[in-house]
Amino acid sequence: MTLDNAEVGKTYSVKKINGSGAIRRRIMDMGITKGVELYIKKVAPLGDPVQITLRGYELTLRKQDAEIIEVEEN
């Protein structure tokens, strides 16, 4: 499952980050790395953006970026 399909109010672990180059690097620089736990806090009505909590801070991702992050439910 990818992060854009995750349900609000659930916790997931990052399984894999797809993509390459600058986009992948930017995702990892935001603290989203393999194994990190993410809590899905909110999703905008049209599914873009997605607000998550990880490592004690909140982050908002565009749907396009969320699509390249594979997660599994905890």
PDB file of C-alpha atoms in Angstrom:
ATOM      1  CA  MET A   1       0.000   0.000   0.000  1.00  0.00           C
ATOM      2  CA  THR A   2       1.199   3.517  -0.630  1.00  0.00           C
ATOM      3  CA  LEU A   3       0.878   6.443   1.755  1.00  0.00           C
ATOM      4  CA  ASP A   4      -1.737   8.210  -0.365  1.00  0.00           C
ATOM      5  CA  ASN A   5      -4.106   5.262   0.249  1.00  0.00           C
ATOM      6  CA  ALA A   6      -3.528   5.121   4.019  1.00  0.00           C
ATOM      7  CA  GLU A   7      -6.467   5.686   6.370  1.00  0.00           C
ATOM      8  CA  VAL A   8      -6.724   8.642   8.731  1.00  0.00           C
ATOM      9  CA  GLY A   9      -6.097   7.815  12.394  1.00  0.00           C
ATOM     10  CA  LYS A  10      -3.898   4.775  11.761  1.00  0.00           C
ATOM     11  CA  THR A  11      -0.184   4.213  12.246  1.00  0.00           C
ATOM     12  CA  TYR A  12       2.018   2.801   9.495  1.00  0.00           C
ATOM     13  CA  SER A  13       5.662   1.889   9.038  1.00  0.00           C
ATOM     14  CA  VAL A  14       7.595   2.920   5.962  1.00  0.00           C
ATOM     15  CA  LYS A  15       8.445  -0.162   3.952  1.00  0.00           C
ATOM     16  CA  LYS A  16      10.110   1.363   0.910  1.00  0.00           C
ATOM     17  CA  ILE A  17      10.560   4.683  -0.853  1.00  0.00           C
ATOM     18  CA  ASN A  18      10.203   4.400  -4.603  1.00  0.00           C
ATOM     19  CA  GLY A  19      11.374   7.019  -7.025  1.00  0.00           C
ATOM     20  CA  SER A  20      14.866   8.294  -7.576  1.00  0.00           C
ATOM     21  CA  GLY A  21      17.065  11.323  -7.581  1.00  0.00           C
ATOM     22  CA  ALA A  22      16.023  14.617  -6.038  1.00  0.00           C
ATOM     23  CA  ILE A  23      12.490  13.553  -5.130  1.00  0.00           C
ATOM     24  CA  ARG A  24      13.681  10.500  -3.194  1.00  0.00           C
ATOM     25  CA  ARG A  25      16.411  12.565  -1.516  1.00  0.00           C
ATOM     26  CA  ARG A  26      13.901  15.263  -0.490  1.00  0.00           C
ATOM     27  CA  ILE A  27      11.559  12.656   1.027  1.00  0.00           C
ATOM     28  CA  MET A  28      14.437  11.162   3.022  1.00  0.00           C
ATOM     29  CA  ASP A  29      15.657  14.621   4.117  1.00  0.00           C
ATOM     30  CA  MET A  30      12.205  15.212   5.639  1.00  0.00           C
ATOM     31  CA  GLY A  31      12.849  12.233   7.933  1.00  0.00           C
ATOM     32  CA  ILE A  32      10.837   9.643   6.048  1.00  0.00           C
ATOM     33  CA  THR A  33      13.144   6.667   5.979  1.00  0.00           C
ATOM     34  CA  LYS A  34      12.664   2.907   5.957  1.00  0.00           C
ATOM     35  CA  GLY A  35      11.151   1.634   9.195  1.00  0.00           C
ATOM     36  CA  VAL A  36       9.981   4.992  10.582  1.00  0.00           C
ATOM     37  CA  GLU A  37       6.453   5.084  12.018  1.00  0.00           C
ATOM     38  CA  LEU A  38       3.932   7.527  10.548  1.00  0.00           C
ATOM     39  CA  TYR A  39       0.579   8.552  11.996  1.00  0.00           C
ATOM     40  CA  ILE A  40      -1.969   9.777   9.463  1.00  0.00           C
ATOM     41  CA  LYS A  41      -3.469  12.860  11.050  1.00  0.00           C
ATOM     42  CA  LYS A  42      -5.567  14.401   8.256  1.00  0.00           C
ATOM     43  CA  VAL A  43      -6.267  14.116   4.575  1.00  0.00           C
ATOM     44  CA  ALA A  44      -7.740  17.023   2.635  1.00  0.00           C
ATOM     45  CA  PRO A  45     -11.178  16.428   1.086  1.00  0.00           C
ATOM     46  CA  LEU A  46      -9.781  15.679  -2.362  1.00  0.00           C
ATOM     47  CA  GLY A  47      -6.931  13.578  -0.970  1.00  0.00           C
ATOM     48  CA  ASP A  48      -4.251  16.210  -1.387  1.00  0.00           C
ATOM     49  CA  PRO A  49      -2.336  17.019   0.813  1.00  0.00           C
ATOM     50  CA  VAL A  50      -1.831  14.395   3.532  1.00  0.00           C
ATOM     51  CA  GLN A  51      -0.831  15.514   7.036  1.00  0.00           C
ATOM     52  CA  ILE A  52       1.288  13.049   8.990  1.00  0.00           C
ATOM     53  CA  THR A  53       3.073  12.934  12.324  1.00  0.00           C
ATOM     54  CA  LEU A  54       6.505  11.334  12.544  1.00  0.00           C
ATOM     55  CA  ARG A  55       9.498  11.608  14.858  1.00  0.00           C
ATOM     56  CA  GLY A  56       7.621  14.125  17.042  1.00  0.00           C
ATOM     57  CA  TYR A  57       6.795  16.645  14.329  1.00  0.00           C
ATOM     58  CA  GLU A  58       4.081  17.177  11.783  1.00  0.00           C
ATOM     59  CA  LEU A  59       4.579  17.146   8.055  1.00  0.00           C
ATOM     60  CA  THR A  60       2.309  17.752   5.102  1.00  0.00           C
ATOM     61  CA  LEU A  61       2.942  15.888   1.865  1.00  0.00           C
ATOM     62  CA  ARG A  62       1.493  16.330  -1.584  1.00  0.00           C
ATOM     63  CA  LYS A  63      -0.389  13.346  -2.926  1.00  0.00           C
ATOM     64  CA  GLN A  64       2.201  13.021  -5.684  1.00  0.00           C
ATOM     65  CA  ASP A  65       4.940  12.558  -3.067  1.00  0.00           C
ATOM     66  CA  ALA A  66       2.811  10.238  -0.914  1.00  0.00           C
ATOM     67  CA  GLU A  67       2.341   7.926  -3.909  1.00  0.00           C
ATOM     68  CA  ILE A  68       6.004   6.913  -3.915  1.00  0.00           C
ATOM     69  CA  ILE A  69       6.105   5.912  -0.230  1.00  0.00           C
ATOM     70  CA  GLU A  70       5.169   2.286   0.438  1.00  0.00           C
ATOM     71  CA  VAL A  71       3.852   1.611   3.942  1.00  0.00           C
ATOM     72  CA  GLU A  72       2.479  -1.266   5.981  1.00  0.00           C
ATOM     73  CA  GLU A  73      -0.044  -0.985   8.776  1.00  0.00           C
ATOM     74  CA  ASN A  74       1.192  -1.543  12.340  1.00  0.00           C
TER      75      ASN A  74
END
